[in-house]
Amino acid sequence: MEHAWNATHYDDKLGYVAEFGKGVVALLQPQQGEHILDLGCGTGELTQEIATAGAFVIGMDLSESMIQRARQKYPALTFRVGNAEAFQVNQPMNAVFSNAALHWMRQPTKVIKCVWDALDTGGRFVAEFGGKGNVMTVIDALDRALGDLGINAQDRNPWYFPSIGEYTTLLEHQGFKTTYALHFARPTPMPDGDKGIEHWLNGFAESFLSGLDHLTRDKVVQQVIEQCRPVLYRGGQWYIDYQRLRIVAEKK
């Protein structure tokens, strides 16, 4: 099931995604004149960040609404709708960059092959995405709330959260040399106090909630909130239990 993105909600309530992603841009170290692909670029915040270093950057995302928003915000940059599991580029890239996107792609071997084919020899793949155990408290709460309705939440789970070993093995099977890999916890504060987890669920959990009528949806959301509150709510703010995986790999 393809996730239905609301680009305005993403920018207004989930801007932390791009803010944290600036650290991944620093890991990328884009250079003047390099050709770089931003894979899963969303609304283009980090595409613009890479461009300010003087790189020639293309932003690509599967969501037409995200790309439309990116083009409106950054008309001088190049954005295209594309599937990370089946894409080609017109010229070899010096780097492929991705932030908070790869865990939405359930066929990682196909993504890695496309990245490999897009890179020039010596090119680098720099990414951060959800790692093993990512948002597990929320997933467990969704599993319980939907299970009470006779719905198998795992059938609706859109995410791929690998361990370091799982992902670097895939990279190395393709031929990449992994030069950096880090799996770390990053409890992430949500905006707007008590409403924070609702912003998160409305932005990212639509696959779990799709098809429910309004009353049932509200009931599930409230059940998830109450189950998560003892673990994720403190000091008047929600903190989602992110586990992140950062990877740098080189095409030998």
Short mmCIF file of C-alpha atoms in Angstrom, two decimals:
data_model
loop_
_atom_site.label_atom_id
_atom_site.label_comp_id
_atom_site.label_asym_id
_atom_site.label_seq_id
_atom_site.Cartn_x
_atom_site.Cartn_y
_atom_site.Cartn_z
CA MET A 1 0.00 0.00 0.00
CA GLU A 2 1.52 3.31 -1.09
CA HIS A 3 1.59 5.92 1.68
CA ALA A 4 -0.56 9.00 1.04
CA TRP A 5 1.57 12.03 1.89
CA ASN A 6 0.22 15.40 2.97
CA ALA A 7 3.09 17.71 2.03
CA THR A 8 1.70 20.70 3.95
CA HIS A 9 1.32 18.68 7.18
CA TYR A 10 4.81 17.28 6.63
CA ASP A 11 6.35 20.75 6.44
CA ASP A 12 4.24 22.33 9.17
CA LYS A 13 4.27 19.61 11.84
CA LEU A 14 7.13 17.24 10.95
CA GLY A 15 9.88 19.70 10.07
CA TYR A 16 12.22 18.02 12.54
CA VAL A 17 12.86 15.36 9.88
CA ALA A 18 14.80 17.82 7.74
CA GLU A 19 16.35 19.52 10.77
CA PHE A 20 17.90 16.28 12.02
CA GLY A 21 18.83 15.45 8.43
CA LYS A 22 21.29 18.34 8.34
CA GLY A 23 23.66 16.09 10.28
CA VAL A 24 23.49 13.58 7.44
CA VAL A 25 24.32 16.34 4.94
CA ALA A 26 27.39 17.08 7.07
CA LEU A 27 28.33 13.39 6.78
CA LEU A 28 27.87 13.62 3.01
CA GLN A 29 30.22 16.64 2.77
CA PRO A 30 28.92 17.80 -0.63
CA GLN A 31 31.55 19.49 -2.74
CA GLN A 32 31.44 22.25 -5.33
CA GLY A 33 30.55 20.83 -8.74
CA GLU A 34 29.59 17.35 -7.59
CA HIS A 35 26.53 15.65 -9.08
CA ILE A 36 24.34 14.32 -6.27
CA LEU A 37 20.98 12.55 -6.14
CA ASP A 38 18.75 13.17 -3.10
CA LEU A 39 16.74 9.94 -2.93
CA GLY A 40 13.39 10.33 -1.17
CA CYS A 41 13.80 14.09 -1.04
CA GLY A 42 10.38 14.91 0.41
CA THR A 43 9.66 18.62 0.10
CA GLY A 44 13.24 19.48 -0.79
CA GLU A 45 14.67 21.01 2.39
CA LEU A 46 17.86 18.95 2.28
CA THR A 47 18.09 19.10 -1.51
CA GLN A 48 18.41 22.85 -1.05
CA GLU A 49 20.94 22.35 1.76
CA ILE A 50 23.11 20.24 -0.55
CA ALA A 51 22.77 22.77 -3.36
CA THR A 52 24.10 25.58 -1.16
CA ALA A 53 27.45 23.75 -1.10
CA GLY A 54 27.68 24.27 -4.86
CA ALA A 55 26.69 20.75 -5.90
CA PHE A 56 24.43 19.97 -8.83
CA VAL A 57 21.62 18.11 -7.09
CA ILE A 58 18.49 16.30 -8.26
CA GLY A 59 15.71 15.56 -5.78
CA MET A 60 13.61 12.45 -6.37
CA ASP A 61 10.57 11.17 -4.51
CA LEU A 62 7.74 8.73 -5.22
CA SER A 63 5.13 11.18 -3.91
CA GLU A 64 3.79 13.62 -6.50
CA SER A 65 2.48 15.92 -3.75
CA MET A 66 5.93 16.10 -2.14
CA ILE A 67 7.61 16.87 -5.47
CA GLN A 68 5.01 19.51 -6.30
CA ARG A 69 5.65 21.20 -2.96
CA ALA A 70 9.44 20.98 -3.45
CA ARG A 71 9.18 22.64 -6.87
CA GLN A 72 7.09 25.44 -5.40
CA LYS A 73 9.57 26.04 -2.58
CA TYR A 74 12.77 25.72 -4.62
CA PRO A 75 11.99 26.52 -8.28
CA ALA A 76 15.68 26.82 -9.17
CA LEU A 77 16.33 23.16 -8.32
CA THR A 78 15.50 20.00 -10.27
CA PHE A 79 12.96 17.58 -8.83
CA ARG A 80 11.41 14.48 -10.34
CA VAL A 81 8.90 11.84 -9.38
CA GLY A 82 10.60 8.47 -9.28
CA ASN A 83 10.56 5.06 -7.62
CA ALA A 84 13.73 4.32 -5.62
CA GLU A 85 13.26 0.62 -6.34
CA ALA A 86 13.34 1.17 -10.12
CA PHE A 87 15.11 4.30 -11.33
CA GLN A 88 17.89 5.39 -13.68
CA VAL A 89 19.86 8.61 -14.04
CA ASN A 90 21.07 10.34 -17.17
CA GLN A 91 24.67 10.63 -15.96
CA PRO A 92 26.75 9.00 -13.23
CA MET A 93 26.46 10.59 -9.78
CA ASN A 94 29.30 11.39 -7.44
CA ALA A 95 26.99 10.63 -4.51
CA VAL A 96 23.53 9.37 -3.66
CA PHE A 97 22.10 10.84 -0.46
CA SER A 98 19.02 9.77 1.45
CA ASN A 99 17.47 10.90 4.73
CA ALA A 100 14.49 9.30 6.49
CA ALA A 101 13.32 7.56 3.33
CA LEU A 102 14.90 4.13 2.83
CA HIS A 103 12.77 2.51 5.53
CA TRP A 104 9.69 3.17 3.34
CA MET A 105 11.17 0.94 0.63
CA ARG A 106 10.37 -2.71 1.20
CA GLN A 107 12.67 -4.06 -1.53
CA PRO A 108 16.10 -2.88 -0.34
CA THR A 109 18.04 -5.08 -2.76
CA LYS A 110 16.41 -3.29 -5.70
CA VAL A 111 17.11 0.12 -4.15
CA ILE A 112 20.76 -0.73 -3.56
CA LYS A 113 21.15 -2.00 -7.14
CA CYS A 114 19.66 1.23 -8.52
CA VAL A 115 21.96 3.31 -6.29
CA TRP A 116 24.97 1.26 -7.47
CA ASP A 117 24.02 1.78 -11.12
CA ALA A 118 23.52 5.52 -10.53
CA LEU A 119 26.97 6.06 -9.00
CA ASP A 120 30.24 6.68 -10.78
CA THR A 121 33.18 4.51 -9.75
CA GLY A 122 34.40 5.83 -6.40
CA GLY A 123 31.01 7.39 -5.72
CA ARG A 124 29.47 7.27 -2.26
CA PHE A 125 26.11 6.34 -0.80
CA VAL A 126 25.27 8.30 2.36
CA ALA A 127 22.03 7.62 4.18
CA GLU A 128 20.13 7.72 7.45
CA PHE A 129 16.90 5.84 8.01
CA GLY A 130 15.00 3.83 10.59
CA GLY A 131 16.98 0.94 12.04
CA LYS A 132 16.00 -2.16 13.98
CA GLY A 133 13.64 -1.30 16.83
CA ASN A 134 12.59 2.04 15.34
CA VAL A 135 9.32 3.45 16.81
CA MET A 136 8.68 0.08 18.43
CA THR A 137 6.52 1.49 21.24
CA VAL A 138 4.15 3.03 18.72
CA ILE A 139 4.10 -0.08 16.53
CA ASP A 140 3.28 -2.28 19.54
CA ALA A 141 0.43 0.07 20.50
CA LEU A 142 -0.95 0.02 16.94
CA ASP A 143 -0.68 -3.76 16.91
CA ARG A 144 -2.72 -4.03 20.08
CA ALA A 145 -5.36 -1.43 19.12
CA LEU A 146 -5.91 -2.89 15.65
CA GLY A 147 -5.78 -6.43 17.01
CA ASP A 148 -8.78 -5.60 19.20
CA LEU A 149 -10.64 -4.97 15.93
CA GLY A 150 -9.49 -8.24 14.39
CA ILE A 151 -6.98 -6.46 12.12
CA ASN A 152 -3.42 -7.76 11.73
CA ALA A 153 -1.30 -4.61 12.01
CA GLN A 154 1.74 -6.29 10.52
CA ASP A 155 -0.16 -6.77 7.27
CA ARG A 156 -0.40 -2.97 7.13
CA ASN A 157 3.14 -2.18 8.27
CA PRO A 158 4.86 -0.18 5.48
CA TRP A 159 8.34 -0.09 7.02
CA TYR A 160 11.67 -1.89 6.71
CA PHE A 161 13.89 -1.41 9.78
CA PRO A 162 17.09 -3.46 9.36
CA SER A 163 20.02 -3.97 11.70
CA ILE A 164 23.53 -2.84 10.74
CA GLY A 165 24.44 -6.41 9.89
CA GLU A 166 21.39 -6.96 7.69
CA TYR A 167 21.86 -3.78 5.69
CA THR A 168 25.64 -3.81 5.31
CA THR A 169 25.43 -7.42 4.11
CA LEU A 170 23.10 -6.30 1.31
CA LEU A 171 25.47 -3.46 0.43
CA GLU A 172 28.47 -5.75 0.32
CA HIS A 173 26.67 -8.36 -1.79
CA GLN A 174 26.12 -5.61 -4.37
CA GLY A 175 29.81 -4.71 -4.28
CA PHE A 176 29.82 -1.68 -1.97
CA LYS A 177 32.51 -1.15 0.62
CA THR A 178 30.85 0.02 3.84
CA THR A 179 33.08 2.68 5.39
CA TYR A 180 30.81 3.86 8.20
CA ALA A 181 27.82 2.32 9.99
CA LEU A 182 26.12 3.51 13.18
CA HIS A 183 22.91 2.35 14.88
CA PHE A 184 21.78 4.74 17.61
CA ALA A 185 18.78 5.75 19.70
CA ARG A 186 17.39 9.23 19.10
CA PRO A 187 14.29 9.98 21.19
CA THR A 188 12.73 12.75 19.09
CA PRO A 189 10.58 15.55 20.52
CA MET A 190 7.30 16.31 18.76
CA PRO A 191 5.86 19.83 18.40
CA ASP A 192 2.66 21.16 19.99
CA GLY A 193 2.77 19.49 23.38
CA ASP A 194 -0.03 16.99 23.95
CA LYS A 195 -0.91 16.97 20.23
CA GLY A 196 2.56 15.80 19.21
CA ILE A 197 1.85 12.10 18.80
CA GLU A 198 -1.29 12.84 16.79
CA HIS A 199 0.84 14.84 14.33
CA TRP A 200 3.14 11.83 14.05
CA LEU A 201 0.32 9.33 13.54
CA ASN A 202 -1.41 11.55 10.97
CA GLY A 203 1.87 12.01 9.10
CA PHE A 204 3.33 8.53 9.16
CA ALA A 205 0.80 5.88 10.25
CA GLU A 206 -1.86 6.24 7.57
CA SER A 207 -1.17 2.72 6.27
CA PHE A 208 -2.30 1.32 9.62
CA LEU A 209 -5.41 3.54 9.84
CA SER A 210 -6.53 3.46 6.20
CA GLY A 211 -10.11 2.37 5.60
CA LEU A 212 -11.31 2.92 9.17
CA ASP A 213 -14.36 5.11 9.64
CA HIS A 214 -13.85 8.32 11.61
CA LEU A 215 -15.16 6.96 14.92
CA THR A 216 -13.10 3.78 14.72
CA ARG A 217 -10.01 5.70 13.64
CA ASP A 218 -10.36 8.10 16.58
CA LYS A 219 -10.81 5.16 18.95
CA VAL A 220 -7.63 3.48 17.65
CA VAL A 221 -5.64 6.72 17.86
CA GLN A 222 -6.78 7.37 21.44
CA GLN A 223 -5.92 3.80 22.45
CA VAL A 224 -2.45 4.18 20.94
CA ILE A 225 -1.96 7.49 22.75
CA GLU A 226 -2.93 6.07 26.12
CA GLN A 227 -0.72 3.02 25.71
CA CYS A 228 2.28 5.11 24.65
CA ARG A 229 1.82 7.90 27.20
CA PRO A 230 3.62 6.23 30.16
CA VAL A 231 6.68 5.57 27.98
CA LEU A 232 6.86 8.43 25.47
CA TYR A 233 5.26 11.46 27.20
CA ARG A 234 7.28 13.48 29.68
CA GLY A 235 7.47 17.09 30.76
CA GLY A 236 4.45 18.04 28.67
CA GLN A 237 5.98 16.75 25.43
CA TRP A 238 5.93 13.60 23.33
CA TYR A 239 9.20 11.89 22.38
CA ILE A 240 8.95 9.24 19.66
CA ASP A 241 11.35 6.33 20.19
CA TYR A 242 13.44 6.59 17.06
CA GLN A 243 16.30 4.18 16.35
CA ARG A 244 18.40 5.40 13.44
CA LEU A 245 20.84 3.73 11.09
CA ARG A 246 23.53 5.82 9.38
CA ILE A 247 25.51 4.35 6.51
CA VAL A 248 28.34 5.47 4.26
CA ALA A 249 29.32 3.09 1.46
CA GLU A 250 31.65 3.44 -1.50
CA LYS A 251 31.31 2.02 -4.99
CA LYS A 252 34.69 0.39 -5.48
#
